[in-house]
Coordinates of C-alpha atoms and ligand atoms in Angstrom, one line a residue:
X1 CA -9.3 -23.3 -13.7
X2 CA -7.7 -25.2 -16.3
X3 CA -5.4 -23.8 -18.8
X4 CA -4.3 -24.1 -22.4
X5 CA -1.9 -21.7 -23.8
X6 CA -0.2 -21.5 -26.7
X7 CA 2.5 -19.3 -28.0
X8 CA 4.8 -16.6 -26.6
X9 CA 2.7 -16.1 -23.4
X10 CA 3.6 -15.4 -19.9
X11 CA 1.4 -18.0 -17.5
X12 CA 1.6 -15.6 -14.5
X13 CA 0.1 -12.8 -15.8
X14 CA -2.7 -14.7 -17.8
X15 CA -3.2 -16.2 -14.1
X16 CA -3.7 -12.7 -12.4
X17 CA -6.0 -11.5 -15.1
X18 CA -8.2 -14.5 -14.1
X19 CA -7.7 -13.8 -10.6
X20 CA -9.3 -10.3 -11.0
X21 CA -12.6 -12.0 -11.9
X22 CA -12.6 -15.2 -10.1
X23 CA -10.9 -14.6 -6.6
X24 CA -8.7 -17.5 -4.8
X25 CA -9.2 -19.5 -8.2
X26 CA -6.1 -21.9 -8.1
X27 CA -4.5 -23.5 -11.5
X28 CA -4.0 -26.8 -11.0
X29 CA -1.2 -28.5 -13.0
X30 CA -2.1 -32.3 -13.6
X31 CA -4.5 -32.6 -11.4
X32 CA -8.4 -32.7 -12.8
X33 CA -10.1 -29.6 -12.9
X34 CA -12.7 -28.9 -10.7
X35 CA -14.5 -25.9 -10.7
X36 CA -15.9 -25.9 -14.4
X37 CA -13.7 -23.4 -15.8
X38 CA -11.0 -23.8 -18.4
X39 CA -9.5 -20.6 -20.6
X40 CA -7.6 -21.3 -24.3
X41 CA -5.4 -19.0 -25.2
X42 CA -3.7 -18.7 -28.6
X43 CA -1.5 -15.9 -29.6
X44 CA 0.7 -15.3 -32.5
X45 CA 2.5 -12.4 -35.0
X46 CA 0.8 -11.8 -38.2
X47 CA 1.0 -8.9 -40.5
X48 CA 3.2 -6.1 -37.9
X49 CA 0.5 -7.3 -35.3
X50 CA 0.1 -9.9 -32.4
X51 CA -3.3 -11.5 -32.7
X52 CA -4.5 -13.1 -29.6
X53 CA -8.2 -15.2 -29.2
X54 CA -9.0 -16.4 -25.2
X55 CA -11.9 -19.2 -25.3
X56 CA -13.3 -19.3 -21.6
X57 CA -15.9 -21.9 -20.3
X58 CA -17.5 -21.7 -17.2
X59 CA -19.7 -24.7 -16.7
X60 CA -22.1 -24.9 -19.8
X61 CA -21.3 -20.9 -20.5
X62 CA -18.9 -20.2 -23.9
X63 CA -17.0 -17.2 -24.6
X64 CA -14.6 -16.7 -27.4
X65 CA -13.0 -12.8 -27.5
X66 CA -10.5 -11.5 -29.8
X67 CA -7.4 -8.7 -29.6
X68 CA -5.2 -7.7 -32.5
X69 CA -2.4 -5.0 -30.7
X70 CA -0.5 -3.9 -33.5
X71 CA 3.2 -3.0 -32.7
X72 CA 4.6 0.4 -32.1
X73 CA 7.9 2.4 -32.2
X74 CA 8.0 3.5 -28.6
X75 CA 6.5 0.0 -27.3
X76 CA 8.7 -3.2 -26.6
X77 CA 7.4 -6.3 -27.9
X78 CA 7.0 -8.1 -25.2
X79 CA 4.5 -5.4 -23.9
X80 CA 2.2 -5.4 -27.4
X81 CA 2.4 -8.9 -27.0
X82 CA 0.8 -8.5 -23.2
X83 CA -1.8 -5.8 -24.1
X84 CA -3.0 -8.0 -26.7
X85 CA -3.2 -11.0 -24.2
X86 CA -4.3 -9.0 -21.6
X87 CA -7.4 -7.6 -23.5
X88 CA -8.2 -11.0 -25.0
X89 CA -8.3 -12.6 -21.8
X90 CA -9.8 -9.6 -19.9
X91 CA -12.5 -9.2 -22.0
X92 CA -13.7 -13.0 -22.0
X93 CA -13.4 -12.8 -18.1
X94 CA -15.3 -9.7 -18.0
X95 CA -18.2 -11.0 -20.5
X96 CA -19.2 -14.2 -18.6
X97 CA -18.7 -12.7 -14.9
X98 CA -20.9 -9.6 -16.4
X99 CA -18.0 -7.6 -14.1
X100 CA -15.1 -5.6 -14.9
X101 CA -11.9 -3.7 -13.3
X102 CA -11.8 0.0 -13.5
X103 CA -7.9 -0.7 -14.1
X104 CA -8.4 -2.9 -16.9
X105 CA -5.3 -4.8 -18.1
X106 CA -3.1 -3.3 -15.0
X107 CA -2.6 -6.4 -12.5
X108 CA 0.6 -4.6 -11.2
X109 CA 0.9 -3.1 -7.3
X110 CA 1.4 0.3 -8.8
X111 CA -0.8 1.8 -11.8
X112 CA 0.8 4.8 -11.4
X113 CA 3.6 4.0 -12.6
X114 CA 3.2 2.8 -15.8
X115 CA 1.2 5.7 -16.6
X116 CA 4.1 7.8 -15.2
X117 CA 6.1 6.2 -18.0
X118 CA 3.9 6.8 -20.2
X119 CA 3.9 10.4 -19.6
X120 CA 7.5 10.9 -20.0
X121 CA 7.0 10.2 -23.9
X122 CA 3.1 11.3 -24.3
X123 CA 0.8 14.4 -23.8
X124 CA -1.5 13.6 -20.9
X125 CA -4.4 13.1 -24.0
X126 CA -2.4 10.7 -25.7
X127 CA -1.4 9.1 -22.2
X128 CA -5.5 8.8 -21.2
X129 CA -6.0 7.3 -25.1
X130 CA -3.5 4.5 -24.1
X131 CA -5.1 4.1 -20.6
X132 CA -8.9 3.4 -22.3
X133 CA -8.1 2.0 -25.5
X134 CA -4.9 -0.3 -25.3
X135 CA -5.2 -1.3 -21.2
X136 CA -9.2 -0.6 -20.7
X137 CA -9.3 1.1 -17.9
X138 CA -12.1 3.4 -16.8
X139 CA -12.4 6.9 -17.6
X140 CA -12.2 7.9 -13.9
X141 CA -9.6 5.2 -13.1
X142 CA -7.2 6.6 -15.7
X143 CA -7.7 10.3 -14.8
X144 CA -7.1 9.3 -11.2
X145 CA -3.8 7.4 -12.2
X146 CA -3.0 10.5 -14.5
X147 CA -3.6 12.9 -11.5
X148 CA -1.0 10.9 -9.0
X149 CA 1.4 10.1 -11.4
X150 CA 1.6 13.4 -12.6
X151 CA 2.2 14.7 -8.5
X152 CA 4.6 11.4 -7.2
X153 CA 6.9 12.2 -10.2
X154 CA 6.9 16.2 -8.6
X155 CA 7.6 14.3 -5.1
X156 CA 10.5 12.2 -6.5
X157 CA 12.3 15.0 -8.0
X158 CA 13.1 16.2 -4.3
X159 CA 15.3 13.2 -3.3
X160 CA 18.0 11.5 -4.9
X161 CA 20.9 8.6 -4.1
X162 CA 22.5 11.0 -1.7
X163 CA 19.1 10.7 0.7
X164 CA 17.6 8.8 2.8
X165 CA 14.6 7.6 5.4
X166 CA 14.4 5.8 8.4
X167 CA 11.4 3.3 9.5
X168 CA 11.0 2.3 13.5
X169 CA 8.7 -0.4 14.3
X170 CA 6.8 -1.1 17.2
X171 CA 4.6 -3.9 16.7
X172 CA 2.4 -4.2 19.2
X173 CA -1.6 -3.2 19.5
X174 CA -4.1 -2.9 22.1
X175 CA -6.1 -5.6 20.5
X176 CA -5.8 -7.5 17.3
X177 CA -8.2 -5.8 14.1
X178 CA -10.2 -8.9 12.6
X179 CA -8.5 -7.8 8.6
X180 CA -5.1 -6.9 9.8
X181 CA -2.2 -9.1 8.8
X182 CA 0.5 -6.9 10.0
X183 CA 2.9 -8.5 12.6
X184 CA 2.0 -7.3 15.7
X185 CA 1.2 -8.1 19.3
X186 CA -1.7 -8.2 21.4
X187 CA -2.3 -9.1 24.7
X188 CA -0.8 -8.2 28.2
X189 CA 1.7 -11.3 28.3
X190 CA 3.3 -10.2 25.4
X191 CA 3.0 -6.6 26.4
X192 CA 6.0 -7.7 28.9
X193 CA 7.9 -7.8 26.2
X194 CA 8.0 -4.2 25.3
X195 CA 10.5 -3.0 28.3
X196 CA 13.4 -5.3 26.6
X197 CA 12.7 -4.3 23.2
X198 CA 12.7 -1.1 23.4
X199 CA 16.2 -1.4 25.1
X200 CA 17.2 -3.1 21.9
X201 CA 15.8 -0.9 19.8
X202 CA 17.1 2.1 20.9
X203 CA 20.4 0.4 20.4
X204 CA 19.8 -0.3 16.8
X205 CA 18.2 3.5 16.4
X206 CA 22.1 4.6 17.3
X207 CA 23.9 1.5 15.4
X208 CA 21.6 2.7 12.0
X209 CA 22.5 6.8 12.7
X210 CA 26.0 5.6 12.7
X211 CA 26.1 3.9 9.6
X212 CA 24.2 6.5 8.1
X213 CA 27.1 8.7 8.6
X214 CA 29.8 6.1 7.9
X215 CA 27.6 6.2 4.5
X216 CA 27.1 9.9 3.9
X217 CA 23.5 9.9 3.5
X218 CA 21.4 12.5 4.6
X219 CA 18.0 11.7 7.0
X220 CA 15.1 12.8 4.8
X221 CA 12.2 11.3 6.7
X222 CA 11.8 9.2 10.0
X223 CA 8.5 7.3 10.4
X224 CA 7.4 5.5 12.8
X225 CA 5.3 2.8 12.8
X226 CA 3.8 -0.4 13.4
X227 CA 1.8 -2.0 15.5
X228 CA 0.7 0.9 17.4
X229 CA 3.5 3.5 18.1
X230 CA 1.4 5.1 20.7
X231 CA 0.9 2.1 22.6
X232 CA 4.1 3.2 24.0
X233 CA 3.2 4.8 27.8
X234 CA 4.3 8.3 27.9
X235 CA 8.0 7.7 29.4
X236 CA 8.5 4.8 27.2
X237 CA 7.8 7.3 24.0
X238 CA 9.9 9.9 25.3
X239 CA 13.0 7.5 25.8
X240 CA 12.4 6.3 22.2
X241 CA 11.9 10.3 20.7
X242 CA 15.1 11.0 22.7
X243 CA 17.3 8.4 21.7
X244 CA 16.2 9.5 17.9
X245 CA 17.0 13.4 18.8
X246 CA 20.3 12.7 20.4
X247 CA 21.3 10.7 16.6
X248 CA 20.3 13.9 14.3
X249 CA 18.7 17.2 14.7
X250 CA 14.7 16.8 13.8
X251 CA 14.5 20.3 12.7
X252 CA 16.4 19.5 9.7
X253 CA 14.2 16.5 8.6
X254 CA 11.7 17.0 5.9
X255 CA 9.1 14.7 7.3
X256 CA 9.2 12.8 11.1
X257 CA 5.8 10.8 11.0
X258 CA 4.1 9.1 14.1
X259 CA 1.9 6.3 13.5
X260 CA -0.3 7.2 16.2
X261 CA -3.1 4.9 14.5
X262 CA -5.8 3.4 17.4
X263 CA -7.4 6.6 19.1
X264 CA -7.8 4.7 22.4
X265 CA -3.7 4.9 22.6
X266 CA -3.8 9.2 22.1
X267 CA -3.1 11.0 25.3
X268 CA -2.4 15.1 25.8
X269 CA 0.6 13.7 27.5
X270 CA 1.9 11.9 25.3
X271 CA 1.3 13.9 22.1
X272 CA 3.3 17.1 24.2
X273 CA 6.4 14.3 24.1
X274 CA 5.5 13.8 20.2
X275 CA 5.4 17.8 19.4
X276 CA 8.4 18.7 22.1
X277 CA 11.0 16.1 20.2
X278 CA 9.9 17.7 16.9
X279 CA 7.2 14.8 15.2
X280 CA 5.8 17.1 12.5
X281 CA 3.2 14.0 11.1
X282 CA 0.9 12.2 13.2
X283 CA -2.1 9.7 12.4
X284 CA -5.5 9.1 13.6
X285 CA -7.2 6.5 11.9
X286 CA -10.7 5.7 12.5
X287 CA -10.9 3.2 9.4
X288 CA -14.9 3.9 9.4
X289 CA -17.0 6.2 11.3
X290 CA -19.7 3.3 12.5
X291 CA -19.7 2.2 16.1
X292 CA -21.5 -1.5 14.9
X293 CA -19.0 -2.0 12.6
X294 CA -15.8 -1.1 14.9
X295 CA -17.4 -3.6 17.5
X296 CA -17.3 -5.7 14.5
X297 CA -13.5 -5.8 13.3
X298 CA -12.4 -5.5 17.0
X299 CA -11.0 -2.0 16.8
X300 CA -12.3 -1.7 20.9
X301 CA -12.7 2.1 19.9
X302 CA -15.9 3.9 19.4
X303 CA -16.5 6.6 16.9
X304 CA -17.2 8.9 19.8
X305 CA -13.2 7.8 20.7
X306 CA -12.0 8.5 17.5
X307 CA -13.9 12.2 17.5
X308 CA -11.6 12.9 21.1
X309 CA -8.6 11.8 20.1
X310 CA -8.5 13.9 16.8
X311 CA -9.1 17.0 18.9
X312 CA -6.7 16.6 21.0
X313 CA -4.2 15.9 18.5
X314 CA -5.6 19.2 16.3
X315 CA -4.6 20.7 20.0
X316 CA -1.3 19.3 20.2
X317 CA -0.1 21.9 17.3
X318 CA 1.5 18.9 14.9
X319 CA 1.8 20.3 11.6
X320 CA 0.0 17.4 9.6
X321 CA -2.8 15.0 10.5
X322 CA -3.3 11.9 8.6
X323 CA -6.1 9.8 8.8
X324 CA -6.9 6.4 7.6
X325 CA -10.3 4.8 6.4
X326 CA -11.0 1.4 5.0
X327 CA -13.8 1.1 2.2
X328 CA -15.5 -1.9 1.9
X329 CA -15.1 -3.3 5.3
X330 CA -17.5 -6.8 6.0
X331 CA -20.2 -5.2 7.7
X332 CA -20.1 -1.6 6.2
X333 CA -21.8 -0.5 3.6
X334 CA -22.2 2.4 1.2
X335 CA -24.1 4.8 3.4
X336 CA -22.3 4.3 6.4
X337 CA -19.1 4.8 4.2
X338 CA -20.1 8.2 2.9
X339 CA -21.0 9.6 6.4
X340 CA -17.8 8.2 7.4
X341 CA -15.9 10.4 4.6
X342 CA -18.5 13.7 4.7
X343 CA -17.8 13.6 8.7
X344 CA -13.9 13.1 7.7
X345 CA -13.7 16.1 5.3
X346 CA -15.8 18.1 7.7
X347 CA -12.8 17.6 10.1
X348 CA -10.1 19.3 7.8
X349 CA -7.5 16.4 8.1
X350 CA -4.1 17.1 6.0
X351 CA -4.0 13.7 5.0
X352 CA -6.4 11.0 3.9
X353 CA -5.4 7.6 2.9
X354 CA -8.2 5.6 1.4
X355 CA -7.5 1.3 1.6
X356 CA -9.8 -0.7 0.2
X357 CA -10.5 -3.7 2.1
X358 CA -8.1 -6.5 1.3
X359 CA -8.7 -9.9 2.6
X360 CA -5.1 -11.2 3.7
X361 CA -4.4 -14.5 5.0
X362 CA -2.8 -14.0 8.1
X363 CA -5.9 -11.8 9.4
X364 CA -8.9 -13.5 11.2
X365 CA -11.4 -12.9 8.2
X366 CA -9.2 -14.9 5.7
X367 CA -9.4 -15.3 2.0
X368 CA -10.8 -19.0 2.0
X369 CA -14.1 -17.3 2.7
X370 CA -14.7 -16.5 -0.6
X371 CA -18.4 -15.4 0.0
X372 CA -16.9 -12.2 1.2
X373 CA -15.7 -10.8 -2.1
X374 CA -19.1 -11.2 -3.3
X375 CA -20.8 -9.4 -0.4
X376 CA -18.4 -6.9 0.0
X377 CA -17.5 -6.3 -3.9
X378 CA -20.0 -3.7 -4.7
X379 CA -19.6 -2.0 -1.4
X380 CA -16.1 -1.3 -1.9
X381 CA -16.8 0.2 -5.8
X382 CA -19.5 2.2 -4.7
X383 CA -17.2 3.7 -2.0
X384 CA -14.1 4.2 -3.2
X385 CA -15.5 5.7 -5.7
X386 CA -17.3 8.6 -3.5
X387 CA -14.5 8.7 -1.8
X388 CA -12.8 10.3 -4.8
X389 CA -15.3 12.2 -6.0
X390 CA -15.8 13.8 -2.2
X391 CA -12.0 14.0 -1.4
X392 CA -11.2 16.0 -5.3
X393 CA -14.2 18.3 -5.3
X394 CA -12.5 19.7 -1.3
X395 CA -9.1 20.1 -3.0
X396 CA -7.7 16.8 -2.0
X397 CA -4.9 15.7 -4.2
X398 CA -4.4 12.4 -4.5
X399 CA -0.5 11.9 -4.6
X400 CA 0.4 8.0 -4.4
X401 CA -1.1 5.0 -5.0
X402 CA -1.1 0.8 -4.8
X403 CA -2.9 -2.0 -5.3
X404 CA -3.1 -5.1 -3.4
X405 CA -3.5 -8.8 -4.2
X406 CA -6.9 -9.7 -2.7
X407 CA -8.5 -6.8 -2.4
X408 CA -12.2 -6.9 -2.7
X409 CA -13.2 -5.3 -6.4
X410 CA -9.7 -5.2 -7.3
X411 CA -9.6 -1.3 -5.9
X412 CA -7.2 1.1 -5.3
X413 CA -5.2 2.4 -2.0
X414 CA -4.7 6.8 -2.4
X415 CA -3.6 8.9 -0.3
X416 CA -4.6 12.4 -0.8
X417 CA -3.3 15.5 0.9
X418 CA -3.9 19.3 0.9
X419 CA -1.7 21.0 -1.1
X420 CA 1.8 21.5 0.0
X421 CA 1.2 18.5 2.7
X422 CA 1.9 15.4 0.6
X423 CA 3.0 12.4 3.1
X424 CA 6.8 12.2 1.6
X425 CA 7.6 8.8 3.6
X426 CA 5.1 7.0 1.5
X427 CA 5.8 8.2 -1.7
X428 CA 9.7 7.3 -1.4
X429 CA 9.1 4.1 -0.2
X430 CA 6.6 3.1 -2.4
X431 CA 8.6 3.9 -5.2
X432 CA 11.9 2.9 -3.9
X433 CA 12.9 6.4 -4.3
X434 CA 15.4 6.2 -2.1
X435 CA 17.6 4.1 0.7
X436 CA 15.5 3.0 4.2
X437 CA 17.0 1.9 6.9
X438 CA 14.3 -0.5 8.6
X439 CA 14.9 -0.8 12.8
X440 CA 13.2 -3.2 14.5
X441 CA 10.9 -6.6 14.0
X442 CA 9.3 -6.9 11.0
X443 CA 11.2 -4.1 9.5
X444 CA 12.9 -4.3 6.1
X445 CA 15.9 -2.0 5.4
X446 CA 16.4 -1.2 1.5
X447 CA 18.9 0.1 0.0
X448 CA 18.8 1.8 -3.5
X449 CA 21.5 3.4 -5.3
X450 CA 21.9 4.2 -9.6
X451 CA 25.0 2.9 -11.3
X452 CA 25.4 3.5 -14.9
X453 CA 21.7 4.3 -15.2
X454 CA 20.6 1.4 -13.6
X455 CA 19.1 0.9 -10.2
X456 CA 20.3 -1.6 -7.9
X457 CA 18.2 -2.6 -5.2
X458 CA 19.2 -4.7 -1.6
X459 CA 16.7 -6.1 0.7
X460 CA 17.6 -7.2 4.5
X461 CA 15.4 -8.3 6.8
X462 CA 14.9 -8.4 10.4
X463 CA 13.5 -11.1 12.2
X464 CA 9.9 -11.2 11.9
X465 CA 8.3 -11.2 15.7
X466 CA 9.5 -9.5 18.5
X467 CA 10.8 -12.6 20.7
X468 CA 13.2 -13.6 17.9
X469 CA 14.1 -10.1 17.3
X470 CA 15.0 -9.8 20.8
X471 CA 17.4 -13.0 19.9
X472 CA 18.8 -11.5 16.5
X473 CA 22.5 -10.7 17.0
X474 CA 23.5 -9.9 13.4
X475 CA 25.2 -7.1 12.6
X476 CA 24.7 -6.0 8.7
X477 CA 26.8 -2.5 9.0
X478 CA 29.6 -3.6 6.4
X479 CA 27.2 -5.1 4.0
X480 CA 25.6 -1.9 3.8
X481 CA 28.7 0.2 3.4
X482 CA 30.2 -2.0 0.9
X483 CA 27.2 -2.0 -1.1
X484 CA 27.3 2.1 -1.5
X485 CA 31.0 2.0 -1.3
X486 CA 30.9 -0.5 -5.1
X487 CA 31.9 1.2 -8.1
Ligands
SAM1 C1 0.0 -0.6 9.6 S1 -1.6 -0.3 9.7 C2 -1.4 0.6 11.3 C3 -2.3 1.6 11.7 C4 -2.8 1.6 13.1 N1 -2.3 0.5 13.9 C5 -4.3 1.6 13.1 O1 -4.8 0.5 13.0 O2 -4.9 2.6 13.1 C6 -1.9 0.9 8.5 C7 -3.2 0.9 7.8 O3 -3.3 -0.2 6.9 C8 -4.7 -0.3 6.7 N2 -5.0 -1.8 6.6 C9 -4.6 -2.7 7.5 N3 -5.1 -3.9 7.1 C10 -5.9 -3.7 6.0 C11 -6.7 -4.6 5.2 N4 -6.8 -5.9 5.4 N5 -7.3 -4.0 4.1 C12 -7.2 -2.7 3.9 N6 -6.5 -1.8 4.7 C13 -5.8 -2.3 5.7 C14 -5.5 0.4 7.8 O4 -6.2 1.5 7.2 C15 -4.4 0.8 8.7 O5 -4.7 2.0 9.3
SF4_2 S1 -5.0 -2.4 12.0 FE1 -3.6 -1.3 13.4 S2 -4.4 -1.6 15.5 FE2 -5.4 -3.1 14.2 S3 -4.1 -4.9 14.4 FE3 -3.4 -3.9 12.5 S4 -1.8 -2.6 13.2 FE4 -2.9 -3.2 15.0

């Protein structure tokens, strides 16, 4: 797509608007454009307002739409300047695609928050106002963003600077899931890698309790994740849980999740270790209840597998169940989808997490395949959205949400929980709540803290796969307690 803009406009964002309506669209800079489509976009001040027009042509199809934001005492310029772009350019997207966004104007990972904003200076009324008529989002869109923002700010208010959370990663998975990007490890050569890394990573899961201390935080949550945590065998796990209990005393944490995940890794054995070393979380995720299309996305469960291995953890006493479904997954489709979530709420789960399907370039199905927004775009609306209207009408709340770059129809990720079981972990790291300490490959320790009202955020990594992981020798302890120890 070629583009012309003129005046105080922000290229990236005009970009992602685009990108909602035309996905994998690239910008090219001198080269000649291509693909037929080239957007104008003129703003400028006039009269207390900004006045924006976007002209879009898509091969021998014209569109000119207009947006006149007027500015505001509780607004910033810069953002009336981006609502009026945003609905100039979303509206001439939206008229010559003949689609839309039930977020409207939001591109950002996490709606919620900006309504959360909002609602700290607005009634909810004037707050759903603002979410139709200034960003255009959908009625049900912005009461859904209304309902989580309303119970993540609740969530938030029971952690501070003082607290903190823990992330363990095992990477590694009986067999690789056709959409998953997540760093992980398949197959029984590299399965001889586990022994040796779980040496090391009990190692760092006494280094990072140290400096915990050394810091003066307090352990809210511990998750662990991955990968496939319960691709661990049974004595394997129950080194891992009691190298974690010998650090802190569970019973004191509010949250200590297991990312049990593939049902075909679920033993009674091993889900005695889980209860006995105090795991109060544990999920079991399906991702849809249809044996054709698990064959399809190489889950190497069945449905009948999935059913098993959520009885057995219903047995196992764990407080909380979590589990997770994908809508819009290449070869689902609506029906299937809605059996999948009846049969889920029929099961009584704590915890439901909702993903829409999002095409990611390091999984097998890969966003050059661009046919597979289209076939899949209407599946994922028309199931996300029963999935909300099937999860609220139970009593699900739906306490955090995030969007995703490249997800098909632009939708949402929820999680929803019974009352009084909200999935804490996700919520704090989502909204970088708080410090967590990231153990393991792949895993990314964060560290937040507030001075003078601001918040101040440090990212280290760790090395990516497992073998190099196995390599690192670095040692980040004083970084970390010099960055809480700054004035
Ligand atoms: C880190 S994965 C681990 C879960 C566990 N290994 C399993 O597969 O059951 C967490 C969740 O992310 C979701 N997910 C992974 N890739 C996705 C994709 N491309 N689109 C949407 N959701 C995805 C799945 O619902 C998955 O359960
Ligand atoms: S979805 Fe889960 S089991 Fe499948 S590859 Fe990703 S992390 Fe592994």
């Amino acid at each position: 797509m070629k583009l012309n803009l003129s005046g105080k406009i922000n290229k990236i964002y005009v970009q992602s608007l685009c990108m909602m309506f035309y996905h994998g669209v690239k910008f090219p800079e001198n080269e000649e454009n291509t693909d037929g489509l080239e957007l104008t976009v003129n703003v400028s001040e006039h009269k207390n307002a900004v006045h924006c027009t976007a002209f879009l042509k898509s091969g021998d199809k014209e569109v000119s739409k207009e947006a006149k934001c007027e500015f505001t005492e509780e607004e910033s310029a810069d953002r009336t300047y981006k609502i009026a772009i945003g609905q100039a350019v979303y509206m001439a997207c939206a008229c010559i695609t003949g689609r839309s966004s039930g977020y409207g104007i939001l591109t950002g990972i996490r709606p919620s928050k900006v309504v959360a904003a909002l609602l700290e200076s607005h009634t909810e009324k004037e707050t759903r106002d603002i979410l139709l008529n200034r960003y255009l989002l959908s009625c049900d869109k912005a009461d859904l963003c209304i309902e989580v923002a309303k119970n993540e700010t609740a969530i938030l208010k029971r952690t501070d600077d003082g607290k903190c959370s823990i992330y363990i990663s095992i990477p590694f998975c009986p067999s690789r899931c056709n959409y998953c990007s997540f760093i992980s490890y398949a197959g029984k050569k590299l399965f001889s890698l586990i022994p040796s890394y779980l040496d090391k990573l009990n190692c760092d899961i006494r280094k990072t309790f140290d400096t915990v201390k050394k810091c003066g935080l307090t352990v809210s949550c511990i998750y662990i994740g991955g990968g496939t945590p319960t691709i661990l065998d049974p004595s394997q796990l129950e080194n891992m849980l009691s190298t974690v209990g010998k650090c802190i005393d569970t019973s004191t944490l509010d949250e200590y999740t297991l990312e049990g995940g593939r049902p075909d890794t679920i033993t009674d054995e091993k889900l005695l270790i889980a209860k006995r070393y105090g795991i109060t979380r544990i999920s079991v995720n399906p991702q849809t209840l249809n044996d054709t299309v698990l064959e399809k996305i190489g889950r190497r469960h069945t449905v009948e597998d999935f059913l098993t291995a959520y009885e057995k953890v219903k047995r196992s006493g764990i407080d909380c169940i979590n589990t997770d479904l994908i809508a819009g997954l290449d070869y689902d489709d609506f029906e299937s989808f809605k059996s999948t979530v009846d049969r889920i709420i029929e099961l009584d789960p704590h915890n439901v997490t909702v993903h829409s399907f999002c095409v990611k370039n390091a999984a097998q199905i890969r966003s050059d395949d661009k046919d597979i927004y289209e076939k899949n775009n209407d599946t994922a609306r028309s199931s996300v959205d029963y999935s909300i209207k099937a999860l609220l009408e139970k009593g699900y709340i739906p306490y955090y949400m995030y969007r995703q770059k490249n997800t098909v129809d632009n939708s949402e990720n929820v999680g929803y929980a019974k009352e009084g079981a909200f999935g804490l972990y996700n919520v704090y790291m989502m909204s970088d709540a708080h410090t967590v300490f990231g153990i393991g490959a792949g895993a990314t320790t964060k560290l937040v803290k507030h001075r003078d009202g601001k918040e101040e955020i440090k990212r280290i990594f760790s090395k990516k796969y497992p073998y190099e992981y196995l390599k690192a020798e670095e040692d980040e302890e004083q970084e970390i307690i010099s960055f809480f120890e700054r004035s």
